[in-house]
Coordinates of C-alpha atoms in Angstrom, one line a residue:
M260 CA 0.2 0.3 0.0
M261 CA 2.8 2.3 1.2
A262 CA 4.2 1.9 -2.0
H263 CA 2.1 2.2 -4.3
R264 CA 0.8 5.4 -1.7
R265 CA 4.6 6.3 -2.9
Q266 CA 4.1 5.7 -7.1
T267 CA 0.8 7.9 -7.5
F268 CA 2.7 10.6 -5.7
G269 CA 5.7 10.6 -7.8
L270 CA 3.2 9.8 -10.8
G271 CA 1.4 13.7 -9.3
I272 CA 4.1 15.7 -9.4
A273 CA 5.3 14.6 -13.0
G274 CA 1.1 15.1 -14.0
I275 CA 1.9 19.0 -12.0
L276 CA 4.9 19.6 -13.4
L277 CA 3.5 18.8 -17.2
F278 CA 1.1 21.2 -16.2
T279 CA 2.7 24.2 -15.1
L280 CA 5.3 23.8 -18.0
T281 CA 2.5 23.4 -20.9
T282 CA 0.6 26.5 -19.3
V283 CA 4.7 28.1 -18.7
D284 CA 4.7 27.9 -22.2
S285 CA 1.4 27.9 -23.6
R286 CA 1.6 32.0 -21.1
Q287 CA 4.3 32.7 -23.5
R288 CA 2.0 32.3 -26.9
V289 CA -0.5 34.4 -26.0
T290 CA -0.3 38.4 -26.9
Q291 CA -2.5 40.2 -24.4
I292 CA -5.4 41.5 -27.6
D293 CA -6.5 45.6 -26.7
D294 CA -7.1 48.2 -28.2
K295 CA -4.1 49.5 -29.9
A296 CA -4.5 45.6 -31.6
L297 CA -7.2 45.4 -32.7
R298 CA -7.1 49.8 -34.3
D299 CA -4.6 48.6 -35.9
A300 CA -4.1 44.9 -37.1
G301 CA -5.8 46.3 -40.1
K302 CA -1.8 47.0 -41.2
G303 CA -0.3 43.6 -39.4
T304 CA 0.2 39.6 -40.7
E305 CA -2.5 38.2 -37.3
W306 CA -5.5 37.3 -38.0
V307 CA -6.7 39.3 -34.5
A308 CA -10.6 40.1 -35.1
T309 CA -13.2 37.9 -36.8
G310 CA -12.8 40.8 -40.2
M311 CA -9.6 40.9 -39.8
N312 CA -9.6 44.2 -37.8
W313 CA -13.1 46.8 -36.2
S314 CA -13.6 47.3 -39.5
E315 CA -14.2 44.1 -41.2
Q316 CA -12.6 44.2 -44.2
R317 CA -11.4 41.1 -43.8
Y318 CA -8.4 42.6 -46.1
S319 CA -4.7 41.6 -44.8
P320 CA -1.3 43.2 -46.6
T321 CA 0.9 40.7 -46.7
T322 CA 2.6 40.2 -50.2
Q323 CA 4.4 36.6 -50.2
I324 CA 1.7 35.2 -51.4
G325 CA 0.4 36.7 -55.3
A326 CA -0.3 35.9 -58.8
A327 CA 3.1 34.4 -59.9
N328 CA 2.8 31.6 -56.7
I329 CA -1.0 31.0 -55.3
G330 CA -0.7 28.1 -58.2
K331 CA 2.1 26.3 -56.2
L332 CA -0.8 27.0 -52.9
S333 CA -1.4 22.4 -51.4
L334 CA -2.2 21.6 -48.3
A335 CA 0.4 21.8 -44.8
W336 CA -1.2 21.0 -42.4
S337 CA -4.3 19.9 -41.1
Y338 CA -6.4 19.9 -37.7
E339 CA -9.2 18.1 -37.0
L340 CA -12.4 19.6 -35.0
G341 CA -14.6 17.8 -34.3
T342 CA -17.4 15.1 -34.9
G343 CA -19.7 18.3 -36.8
G344 CA -23.3 18.6 -37.0
G345 CA -23.5 21.8 -39.9
N346 CA -21.5 23.9 -41.8
Q347 CA -18.3 25.7 -40.6
A348 CA -19.4 29.0 -40.8
A349 CA -16.3 30.7 -38.1
T350 CA -13.5 32.2 -39.5
P351 CA -10.3 30.9 -37.3
L352 CA -8.0 33.5 -35.5
Y353 CA -4.6 33.7 -35.4
S354 CA -2.1 35.4 -33.2
N355 CA 1.8 35.4 -32.6
G356 CA 2.1 30.8 -33.2
V357 CA -1.3 30.3 -32.1
L358 CA -5.0 29.6 -34.2
Y359 CA -8.3 29.9 -32.7
T360 CA -11.2 28.1 -33.7
V361 CA -15.0 27.1 -32.9
T362 CA -16.5 24.1 -34.4
N363 CA -20.2 23.1 -34.0
W364 CA -22.3 23.3 -31.2
N365 CA -19.5 25.7 -30.0
I366 CA -16.2 23.8 -29.2
V367 CA -13.6 25.7 -29.0
A368 CA -9.9 25.2 -30.0
A369 CA -5.7 26.3 -29.7
V370 CA -3.4 25.2 -32.2
D371 CA 0.2 25.1 -32.9
A372 CA -0.1 26.7 -36.2
R373 CA 3.5 25.7 -37.1
T374 CA 2.4 22.2 -36.4
G375 CA -0.9 21.5 -35.8
K376 CA -1.0 20.1 -33.0
E377 CA -3.5 20.3 -29.4
I378 CA -3.0 23.2 -27.6
W379 CA -6.1 22.7 -25.6
R380 CA -9.6 22.3 -26.1
Y381 CA -13.5 23.3 -25.0
D382 CA -16.3 22.1 -25.1
P383 CA -19.3 24.4 -23.5
Q384 CA -21.7 21.8 -23.4
A385 CA -24.5 22.8 -25.5
D386 CA -27.7 22.3 -25.2
R387 CA -28.4 19.7 -28.6
A388 CA -32.0 19.6 -27.2
M389 CA -31.8 22.7 -29.4
T390 CA -32.3 20.5 -32.7
Q391 CA -34.8 17.7 -31.3
P392 CA -38.7 18.5 -32.7
G393 CA -41.4 20.5 -31.0
R394 CA -37.6 22.1 -28.9
S395 CA -36.1 23.7 -32.0
R396 CA -34.8 27.5 -32.0
L397 CA -32.7 27.0 -35.2
C398 CA -33.2 28.6 -38.3
C399 CA -30.9 27.6 -39.8
G400 CA -29.1 25.0 -38.3
V401 CA -26.4 24.2 -35.9
N402 CA -24.3 27.2 -36.7
S403 CA -20.9 28.9 -34.4
R404 CA -19.5 32.3 -36.8
G405 CA -16.4 33.0 -34.4
L406 CA -14.9 34.0 -31.5
A407 CA -13.3 37.2 -30.2
L408 CA -10.0 37.6 -28.6
Y409 CA -9.0 40.4 -25.7
G410 CA -6.8 40.8 -23.2
G411 CA -5.5 37.7 -22.6
K412 CA -9.1 36.0 -23.5
V413 CA -11.4 33.7 -25.9
L414 CA -14.8 35.9 -26.3
V415 CA -17.4 31.9 -26.8
P416 CA -21.1 32.3 -28.0
V417 CA -22.8 29.7 -27.3
I418 CA -25.3 28.8 -29.4
D419 CA -27.6 28.2 -26.3
G420 CA -27.9 31.3 -25.5
R421 CA -24.4 31.9 -22.5
L422 CA -21.7 34.0 -23.0
Q423 CA -18.1 32.3 -21.8
A424 CA -14.9 33.7 -22.0
L425 CA -11.9 31.4 -21.6
D426 CA -7.8 31.6 -20.6
A427 CA -6.3 32.0 -23.7
A428 CA -3.7 29.6 -22.9
T429 CA -5.2 27.1 -21.0
G430 CA -8.7 26.7 -21.7
R431 CA -10.1 27.7 -18.7
L432 CA -13.1 28.7 -18.0
L433 CA -13.7 32.7 -16.6
W434 CA -16.6 33.5 -16.0
S435 CA -19.3 32.3 -18.6
T436 CA -23.5 34.4 -18.0
W437 CA -26.3 34.6 -20.3
A438 CA -26.8 36.6 -23.0
I439 CA -30.5 36.2 -23.8
P440 CA -33.9 36.4 -21.5
E441 CA -32.8 33.1 -19.2
A442 CA -35.3 30.1 -19.3
K443 CA -37.7 29.2 -16.9
E444 CA -38.1 26.3 -15.8
G445 CA -40.1 24.1 -18.7
E446 CA -40.0 27.0 -21.1
I447 CA -39.1 26.6 -24.5
S448 CA -36.9 29.9 -24.8
S449 CA -37.0 31.3 -28.7
Y450 CA -33.6 32.2 -28.4
S451 CA -29.7 31.3 -29.8
I452 CA -26.7 33.0 -30.6
T453 CA -24.8 32.7 -33.5
M454 CA -23.5 35.5 -34.7
A455 CA -19.6 36.2 -33.8
P456 CA -19.3 38.6 -30.9
R457 CA -16.8 42.1 -31.1
V458 CA -15.1 44.0 -28.8
A459 CA -13.8 46.9 -28.0
K460 CA -12.8 49.4 -24.9
G461 CA -13.5 46.7 -22.6
K462 CA -16.6 45.2 -23.8
V463 CA -18.2 42.5 -25.3
F464 CA -20.9 42.6 -28.0
I465 CA -23.0 40.2 -29.0
G466 CA -26.7 39.3 -30.2
N467 CA -29.1 37.1 -31.3
A468 CA -31.4 35.0 -33.3
G469 CA -34.7 33.6 -33.3
A470 CA -37.4 35.6 -35.5
E471 CA -39.0 32.6 -37.0
F472 CA -39.4 31.5 -33.6
P473 CA -42.2 33.9 -31.9
P474 CA -42.5 35.5 -29.1
F475 CA -39.1 36.8 -30.1
R476 CA -37.8 40.5 -29.0
G477 CA -34.2 40.9 -30.3
Y478 CA -31.6 43.3 -29.2
V479 CA -28.0 43.6 -29.0
S480 CA -26.1 43.8 -25.3
A481 CA -22.8 45.1 -24.1
F482 CA -20.7 43.2 -21.9
D483 CA -17.7 43.7 -18.7
V484 CA -15.3 41.8 -20.8
N485 CA -13.1 41.3 -17.0
T486 CA -16.7 39.8 -15.2
G487 CA -19.4 39.1 -17.7
K488 CA -21.8 42.0 -16.5
E489 CA -23.7 43.5 -18.8
L490 CA -23.4 46.6 -19.6
W491 CA -26.3 47.6 -21.7
K492 CA -28.9 46.3 -24.3
F493 CA -30.5 47.9 -27.5
Y494 CA -33.8 46.2 -28.1
V495 CA -34.8 46.7 -31.9
T496 CA -38.5 46.7 -31.7
P497 CA -40.4 48.1 -28.4
G498 CA -42.1 46.0 -26.6
D499 CA -46.2 46.7 -24.4
P500 CA -46.8 50.0 -24.4
A501 CA -48.0 49.4 -21.0
K502 CA -45.6 48.7 -18.9
G503 CA -43.5 51.4 -19.8
F504 CA -40.8 52.3 -23.1
E505 CA -36.9 51.7 -22.5
N506 CA -35.7 54.7 -24.0
K507 CA -37.4 57.1 -26.3
D508 CA -36.0 55.3 -29.6
M509 CA -38.5 52.7 -28.2
E510 CA -40.8 55.4 -28.0
V511 CA -41.2 56.2 -31.1
A512 CA -40.9 53.0 -32.6
A513 CA -43.8 52.0 -31.5
K514 CA -45.3 55.0 -33.6
T515 CA -45.1 52.2 -36.3
W516 CA -46.4 48.8 -35.3
G517 CA -50.0 48.2 -35.6
G518 CA -52.2 45.5 -33.1
R519 CA -50.8 44.2 -30.2
W520 CA -47.3 43.1 -31.9
W521 CA -45.7 43.0 -28.4
E522 CA -47.6 39.3 -28.1
Q523 CA -45.0 38.2 -31.2
G524 CA -41.8 40.1 -30.0
G525 CA -41.3 41.9 -33.1
G526 CA -38.9 39.6 -34.3
G527 CA -35.6 41.9 -35.4
S528 CA -32.2 39.4 -34.1
M529 CA -28.7 39.6 -35.4
W530 CA -27.1 36.9 -36.4
D531 CA -23.3 37.9 -39.0
G532 CA -22.3 41.5 -39.6
M533 CA -20.7 43.5 -37.0
A534 CA -18.4 47.0 -37.1
Y535 CA -17.3 49.2 -34.7
D536 CA -15.7 52.7 -35.7
P537 CA -12.9 53.7 -33.1
E538 CA -13.3 57.8 -33.8
D539 CA -16.9 58.1 -33.5
N540 CA -17.1 55.1 -30.3
L541 CA -20.1 54.0 -32.7
L542 CA -20.6 50.0 -32.8
Y543 CA -22.8 49.0 -35.6
F544 CA -24.6 46.3 -36.0
G545 CA -27.7 45.0 -39.3
T546 CA -31.1 43.9 -37.7
G547 CA -33.0 40.8 -38.9
N548 CA -36.6 40.4 -40.6
G549 CA -39.9 40.9 -38.8
T550 CA -42.2 38.5 -36.1
V551 CA -43.7 37.2 -38.6
W552 CA -42.5 38.0 -41.4
S553 CA -45.9 38.4 -42.9
T554 CA -46.9 41.8 -42.6
Q555 CA -51.0 41.6 -42.0
V556 CA -51.1 39.7 -39.1
R557 CA -47.7 40.9 -37.7
N558 CA -49.5 44.9 -37.5
G559 CA -52.8 42.5 -36.2
G560 CA -54.4 43.3 -39.3
E561 CA -53.7 46.7 -40.1
T562 CA -53.5 47.2 -43.7
K563 CA -51.8 50.9 -43.9
A564 CA -48.0 50.2 -44.7
L565 CA -46.1 51.0 -41.2
D566 CA -42.3 51.1 -41.1
N567 CA -42.4 48.5 -38.2
L568 CA -38.5 50.5 -37.2
Y569 CA -36.1 48.7 -36.8
I570 CA -36.6 45.8 -38.2
A571 CA -34.4 45.3 -41.3
S572 CA -31.9 47.5 -40.3
I573 CA -28.5 48.9 -40.3
V574 CA -28.3 50.7 -36.6
A575 CA -25.4 52.9 -35.0
V576 CA -25.5 53.1 -31.5
D577 CA -23.4 54.6 -28.8
A578 CA -20.8 52.1 -28.0
D579 CA -20.7 52.6 -24.0
T580 CA -24.2 53.8 -23.8
G581 CA -25.8 51.7 -26.5
R582 CA -27.9 54.7 -27.3
L583 CA -28.9 55.1 -30.7
K584 CA -27.4 57.2 -32.0
W585 CA -27.7 57.1 -36.0
Y586 CA -30.6 54.2 -38.4
Y587 CA -31.3 53.6 -42.1
Q588 CA -34.2 50.7 -42.6
C589 CA -33.6 48.9 -46.2
T590 CA -36.7 48.0 -46.3
P591 CA -39.6 49.7 -44.2
G592 CA -41.5 47.0 -42.4
D593 CA -40.4 44.1 -44.3
G594 CA -42.8 41.1 -45.9
W595 CA -39.7 39.0 -47.9
D596 CA -37.2 38.3 -45.0
Y597 CA -35.2 40.7 -45.5
D598 CA -33.0 41.3 -43.2
A599 CA -30.2 43.9 -42.5
I600 CA -27.7 41.5 -40.7
Q601 CA -25.1 41.2 -43.9
H602 CA -22.1 41.8 -43.4
L603 CA -21.3 45.5 -42.4
V604 CA -18.6 46.9 -43.9
L605 CA -16.3 50.2 -43.8
A606 CA -14.4 51.7 -45.3
D607 CA -12.6 54.9 -46.3
V608 CA -13.4 55.7 -50.5
R609 CA -13.8 58.4 -52.9
I610 CA -16.8 59.4 -54.3
G611 CA -17.9 62.2 -56.7
N612 CA -14.2 64.5 -55.9
R613 CA -15.4 63.5 -52.1
N614 CA -13.1 61.8 -49.8
R615 CA -16.2 59.8 -47.3
R616 CA -15.8 57.1 -44.3
V617 CA -18.4 54.7 -45.4
I618 CA -20.2 51.2 -44.2
M619 CA -21.5 49.1 -46.8
Q620 CA -24.1 46.1 -47.6
A621 CA -24.5 43.7 -49.8
N622 CA -28.6 43.4 -49.5
K623 CA -30.5 40.4 -49.2
N624 CA -33.1 42.8 -51.1
G625 CA -31.5 42.6 -54.1
Y626 CA -29.5 46.3 -53.2
F627 CA -25.7 47.5 -52.4
Y628 CA -26.2 50.6 -49.8
V629 CA -23.3 52.8 -49.2
L630 CA -23.6 55.0 -46.0
D631 CA -21.9 57.8 -44.5
R632 CA -20.6 55.8 -41.3
R633 CA -21.3 58.7 -38.6
T634 CA -24.4 60.5 -39.4
G635 CA -25.3 57.7 -41.6
E636 CA -26.8 59.6 -44.4
F637 CA -27.5 58.2 -47.1
I638 CA -25.0 58.4 -50.3
S639 CA -26.3 55.9 -52.7
A640 CA -27.4 52.0 -53.5
A641 CA -28.0 50.1 -56.5
E642 CA -29.4 47.1 -57.6
M643 CA -26.8 43.4 -57.8
S644 CA -29.2 41.1 -58.7
Q645 CA -33.2 41.4 -60.3
V646 CA -34.7 43.3 -57.6
S647 CA -39.3 43.4 -58.7
W648 CA -40.2 43.9 -55.0
A649 CA -39.1 47.3 -55.6
T650 CA -39.0 49.8 -58.6
S651 CA -36.8 52.6 -56.9
V652 CA -34.9 53.6 -54.7
D653 CA -35.4 57.1 -54.1
P654 CA -31.6 59.0 -54.6
K655 CA -32.4 61.9 -51.5
T656 CA -33.8 60.4 -49.3
G657 CA -32.6 56.6 -49.7
R658 CA -36.1 54.7 -49.6
P659 CA -37.1 52.7 -52.1
D660 CA -40.2 52.8 -54.1
I661 CA -41.9 49.8 -53.3
H662 CA -44.3 48.1 -56.0
P663 CA -47.6 48.3 -55.7
D664 CA -47.9 44.6 -56.3
A665 CA -45.6 43.8 -54.1
R666 CA -47.5 43.5 -50.3
Y667 CA -49.3 40.4 -50.0
S668 CA -52.3 39.2 -48.0
S669 CA -54.5 36.5 -47.2
G670 CA -57.1 37.1 -50.0
R671 CA -53.5 37.4 -52.9
G672 CA -50.1 36.5 -53.0
V673 CA -46.9 37.7 -55.0
T674 CA -43.9 36.5 -56.6
V675 CA -40.8 38.7 -55.6
Y676 CA -36.9 38.3 -56.5
P677 CA -34.7 37.8 -55.3
V678 CA -35.4 36.1 -51.5
Q679 CA -31.8 35.8 -51.1
M680 CA -29.5 38.3 -53.3
H681 CA -26.7 37.5 -50.3
N682 CA -26.2 36.6 -47.0
T683 CA -23.3 34.8 -44.9
S684 CA -20.9 35.1 -47.0
Q685 CA -18.2 37.0 -46.0
M686 CA -17.5 40.4 -48.4
S687 CA -13.7 42.1 -48.5
F688 CA -13.0 45.0 -49.7
N689 CA -9.0 45.7 -51.6
P690 CA -7.9 49.7 -50.2
N691 CA -5.7 49.6 -53.5
T692 CA -8.2 48.3 -56.3
G693 CA -11.5 50.2 -54.3
L694 CA -13.5 47.6 -54.4
I695 CA -15.9 45.6 -52.7
Y696 CA -15.6 41.2 -53.6
V697 CA -19.6 40.1 -53.1
P698 CA -20.3 36.7 -53.5
I699 CA -23.8 36.5 -54.3
A700 CA -26.7 35.5 -56.0
V701 CA -28.2 37.1 -59.1
E702 CA -31.7 35.6 -59.7
N703 CA -33.8 34.0 -57.1
T704 CA -37.2 33.8 -56.6
F705 CA -39.5 33.4 -53.4
S706 CA -43.4 33.8 -53.1
F707 CA -45.7 34.7 -50.6
V708 CA -49.4 34.4 -49.1
S709 CA -50.4 36.1 -45.5
S710 CA -52.1 32.4 -43.1
D711 CA -55.8 33.1 -42.6
T712 CA -54.8 32.2 -38.6
Y713 CA -51.5 32.7 -36.3
A714 CA -51.3 30.8 -33.6
P715 CA -47.2 30.9 -32.0
T716 CA -46.9 27.4 -31.1
P717 CA -43.1 27.2 -28.9
G718 CA -40.2 25.4 -30.2
R719 CA -41.9 25.2 -33.8
Q720 CA -40.8 27.6 -37.0
N721 CA -44.1 29.8 -37.1
F722 CA -43.9 32.6 -40.7
G723 CA -47.1 33.7 -40.7
L724 CA -48.1 32.6 -44.4
N725 CA -49.9 29.9 -46.4
R726 CA -47.3 27.8 -47.9
G727 CA -50.1 26.0 -49.6
G728 CA -50.7 29.6 -51.4
G729 CA -54.1 28.6 -53.5
V730 CA -54.9 32.7 -53.9
P731 CA -54.2 35.1 -57.4
M732 CA -50.5 35.1 -56.7
A733 CA -48.9 39.0 -58.7
T734 CA -45.3 38.5 -60.5
P735 CA -43.8 42.2 -60.5
P736 CA -41.3 42.8 -63.5
P737 CA -38.1 42.3 -62.3
H738 CA -35.0 45.3 -63.3
G739 CA -31.4 45.6 -63.0
P740 CA -28.2 43.9 -63.4
D741 CA -28.3 41.3 -67.1
R742 CA -25.2 39.2 -67.1
R743 CA -24.3 37.7 -70.0
N744 CA -22.6 34.4 -70.4
P745 CA -19.1 34.8 -73.7
D746 CA -21.8 32.3 -75.1
G747 CA -24.4 34.5 -75.0
S748 CA -26.4 33.3 -72.3
R749 CA -27.7 34.6 -68.9
V750 CA -25.9 34.1 -65.3
R751 CA -27.6 32.3 -63.4
G752 CA -26.8 30.8 -60.7
G753 CA -24.2 32.4 -57.4
I754 CA -21.1 34.7 -57.7
L755 CA -18.5 36.6 -57.2
S756 CA -18.9 40.1 -58.4
A757 CA -16.3 43.0 -57.5
W758 CA -18.4 45.5 -57.2
D759 CA -16.6 49.9 -57.0
P760 CA -19.1 51.1 -54.5
A761 CA -17.4 54.7 -55.4
T762 CA -19.6 54.0 -59.2
Q763 CA -22.2 51.9 -58.0
T764 CA -21.2 49.4 -61.3
E765 CA -19.7 45.6 -61.4
R766 CA -16.1 46.1 -63.2
W767 CA -15.8 41.8 -62.8
F768 CA -17.6 39.2 -62.1
S769 CA -16.7 34.9 -61.6
P770 CA -19.4 32.3 -61.6
G771 CA -19.6 30.0 -58.6
G772 CA -19.9 30.0 -54.7
G773 CA -23.3 32.0 -53.7
Q774 CA -25.5 34.1 -51.0
S775 CA -24.4 32.6 -48.7
G776 CA -21.0 29.8 -47.3
G777 CA -17.6 30.0 -48.1
G778 CA -16.3 33.5 -47.7
T779 CA -13.2 35.9 -49.6
L780 CA -10.8 37.9 -48.7
S781 CA -8.3 40.4 -49.8
L782 CA -4.5 40.4 -50.2
A783 CA -2.1 43.9 -50.8
S784 CA -0.6 41.4 -54.5
N785 CA -3.4 41.8 -56.3
V786 CA -4.6 39.5 -54.7
V787 CA -8.6 38.1 -54.3
I788 CA -9.0 35.2 -53.2
Q789 CA -12.9 33.2 -52.4
T790 CA -13.2 29.5 -51.0
M791 CA -16.7 28.2 -51.7
A792 CA -19.9 25.8 -49.5
S793 CA -19.3 23.9 -52.1
G794 CA -15.4 23.3 -51.6
R795 CA -13.2 25.0 -53.8
L796 CA -11.3 27.9 -53.3
K797 CA -10.0 29.2 -56.0
A798 CA -8.3 32.9 -56.9
F799 CA -8.4 36.6 -59.1
T800 CA -6.5 39.6 -60.3
A801 CA -8.5 41.9 -57.9
D802 CA -8.1 44.7 -60.1
K803 CA -9.2 42.9 -63.1
G804 CA -10.2 39.1 -62.4
E805 CA -8.5 36.9 -64.6
P806 CA -8.7 33.1 -62.8
L807 CA -5.5 32.4 -61.1
L808 CA -6.6 29.5 -58.8
D809 CA -9.3 27.0 -58.9
M810 CA -8.7 24.5 -56.4
A811 CA -11.1 21.5 -54.6
L812 CA -10.4 21.4 -51.2
P813 CA -10.7 18.1 -49.6
V814 CA -13.8 18.8 -47.9
T815 CA -17.1 18.9 -50.9
S816 CA -19.6 21.2 -47.8
G817 CA -19.9 23.7 -44.9
V818 CA -16.7 25.5 -46.3
G819 CA -16.2 28.6 -43.8
P820 CA -14.7 32.0 -45.1
P821 CA -10.8 32.3 -46.2
M822 CA -8.6 33.9 -43.6
T823 CA -4.5 34.7 -43.7
F824 CA -1.8 34.8 -41.6
M825 CA 2.7 35.4 -41.4
L826 CA 4.8 33.1 -39.1
D827 CA 7.9 32.5 -38.9
G828 CA 8.4 34.9 -42.6
K829 CA 6.1 32.2 -44.0
Q830 CA 2.8 33.3 -45.4
Y831 CA -0.6 31.5 -44.7
I832 CA -3.8 30.5 -46.3
A833 CA -6.6 28.7 -43.4
V834 CA -10.4 27.6 -43.6
M835 CA -11.9 25.6 -42.4
G836 CA -14.3 23.0 -43.9
G837 CA -16.9 19.8 -43.9
T838 CA -20.1 19.6 -41.9
G839 CA -19.4 15.6 -40.2
A840 CA -20.7 11.9 -40.8
G841 CA -24.9 12.2 -41.7
V842 CA -25.2 15.9 -42.7
R843 CA -25.0 16.9 -46.7
G844 CA -25.0 19.6 -48.6
R845 CA -25.1 22.7 -47.3
G846 CA -28.9 22.4 -45.1
A847 CA -29.8 23.4 -41.9
G848 CA -27.9 19.5 -40.2
A849 CA -28.1 17.7 -37.3
G850 CA -32.1 18.2 -37.1
A851 CA -32.8 21.8 -37.4
P852 CA -34.9 22.9 -40.2
L853 CA -33.5 25.7 -43.2
E854 CA -35.9 28.1 -43.6
P855 CA -37.6 28.0 -46.7
T856 CA -36.2 31.7 -48.3
A857 CA -33.6 29.8 -47.6
A858 CA -33.3 26.3 -49.2
A859 CA -35.6 28.1 -51.9
A860 CA -31.6 30.6 -52.2
Q861 CA -30.2 27.7 -51.8
A862 CA -31.1 26.3 -54.5
A863 CA -31.2 29.1 -57.0
S864 CA -27.4 29.6 -55.8
D865 CA -26.6 26.4 -56.7
N866 CA -28.3 26.1 -60.1
G867 CA -25.4 24.4 -63.2
Q868 CA -22.8 24.8 -60.2
A869 CA -21.6 21.1 -60.2
P870 CA -20.1 19.6 -57.1
P871 CA -15.9 19.4 -57.7
A872 CA -15.1 15.2 -59.4
V873 CA -12.3 15.4 -56.8
P874 CA -11.2 12.4 -54.1
V875 CA -11.6 13.9 -50.4
L876 CA -11.0 13.0 -47.2
P877 CA -12.8 9.2 -46.6
N878 CA -13.3 10.6 -43.0
P879 CA -15.6 13.3 -43.6
T880 CA -14.7 15.2 -40.3
P881 CA -15.9 18.3 -40.1
R882 CA -11.0 20.0 -40.3
M883 CA -9.0 22.8 -40.4
F884 CA -7.2 23.6 -43.7
V885 CA -4.1 25.3 -43.3
Y886 CA -2.4 26.6 -46.8
S887 CA 1.0 27.4 -48.1
V888 CA 3.3 28.2 -51.4
P889 CA 5.9 25.7 -50.7
N890 CA 9.6 26.9 -50.5

């Protein structure tokens, strides 16, 4: 017995020593990311935020990989992420030799960027019941869109509604808090979190999703990065007037709603676009559709067109207080699932012989928007795809002229262009070319008819629509770019568009990709890299769109956006891909339903695009792939 005790004690000392050495080694790798690092990230060779830096440009000043050598790109190593359960939607982060990434169910890993060896791994044990029939609250799959780094911490949004902070060196949990309304015993929550958090001035910002599961009232929250204490929240929609309004902004918004909207919550979820401007201390975010989709149902049968603030809008708030500074509503009174949640990009652009500080978005509704990011002043909008729900956008006010036939009811429906021109495919901006590179679907439609009756059922999607149809349907005529292939046939499916935001014109486009999955990365070497959800990595000259590379990845589904970093004087490209066994294509995966507009848009993007006919990994487990150009 004594010998056994001595042996155990000896192994314990060795274990403690090993843990200590590992911890010291890990801590030597951790850089304390702060505001200065995030502000200057776009000038460096590390990738420390989901969009590279606060401006979300996804542009790197690196030049080692360029037109002359990108054709030699080859796999350096790969890392197995986990069992999967859906698409890979996150952008890996890189700092001081370590890659940090998150996969399905918010499982987080820190990986040695030299070797691909795991440093630590953390599983928050997210509630897997969220995909079960009758308990679902995920509209579009088990998505985890990213992490944030700040002050030696990894900030982790958990899909079931928690926000957590981990020690970046060890993966140890530091704090955990609810970033959604905490469900009561036996209650089925409508809320989830799928977006990547952003961090600035000691605060971590996060929004929530769930507008297809009424009742739902969306909001953005700010938390203290050191303690997890909630500092403020901004509601997207007004609450019950009988209970009073949180602020004047909600009181103003209430005048744009009808019926008893608060019983459904109003909607306005957030799950992608967010940016921060340190010069004006403004946090920007895009807001989602109303709850429910049908305006007739949403506003209690009101036939007058109502704006329903602040859904389907780009919003700017004071980052310290959460108070509204300005808003621009892309789709007033949205009834067509035209979220404005898409990627937001900040840039300085010369427009009409004047330097403008702008915020830009390629919206679901078919328009590309350019706004003054300090004031919210409308600068311009132009059709990127076929559009029929609106006839034009007023060049002075920025308000869309909605086609009278686009509005629908239970007695008359409508088929409109587009259903989702752009969704979560990440775009990038190259300040050298002045172009923004956007994966979109060029033309697609969806039909809407209001339901006669409405009854919210917790745990089930409800859109307020009559999916059976059976009523007269209007078809407003579409207008927008008429893209043609070299043989003169119309372009269909998904494309990569190189868009000039100063003139609102397209410089070039390339077939492939689409509105969801994958994304782009711009390099200072006049190269733009595109990953496609279906398993391809392409590269083009950024200025002219000349093809440089078309490479099959070792997976054929679930591919996320690319990023780049430099390590030991060598440049790498990293991307995650794969869905896991039993999950196919770009659907929701793992038992989660795919909302009908997303399914229709995905089908349109895939039109005419054959899957890559190449060998793939025999194991479908999702992986992170890291590429470089051999010496």
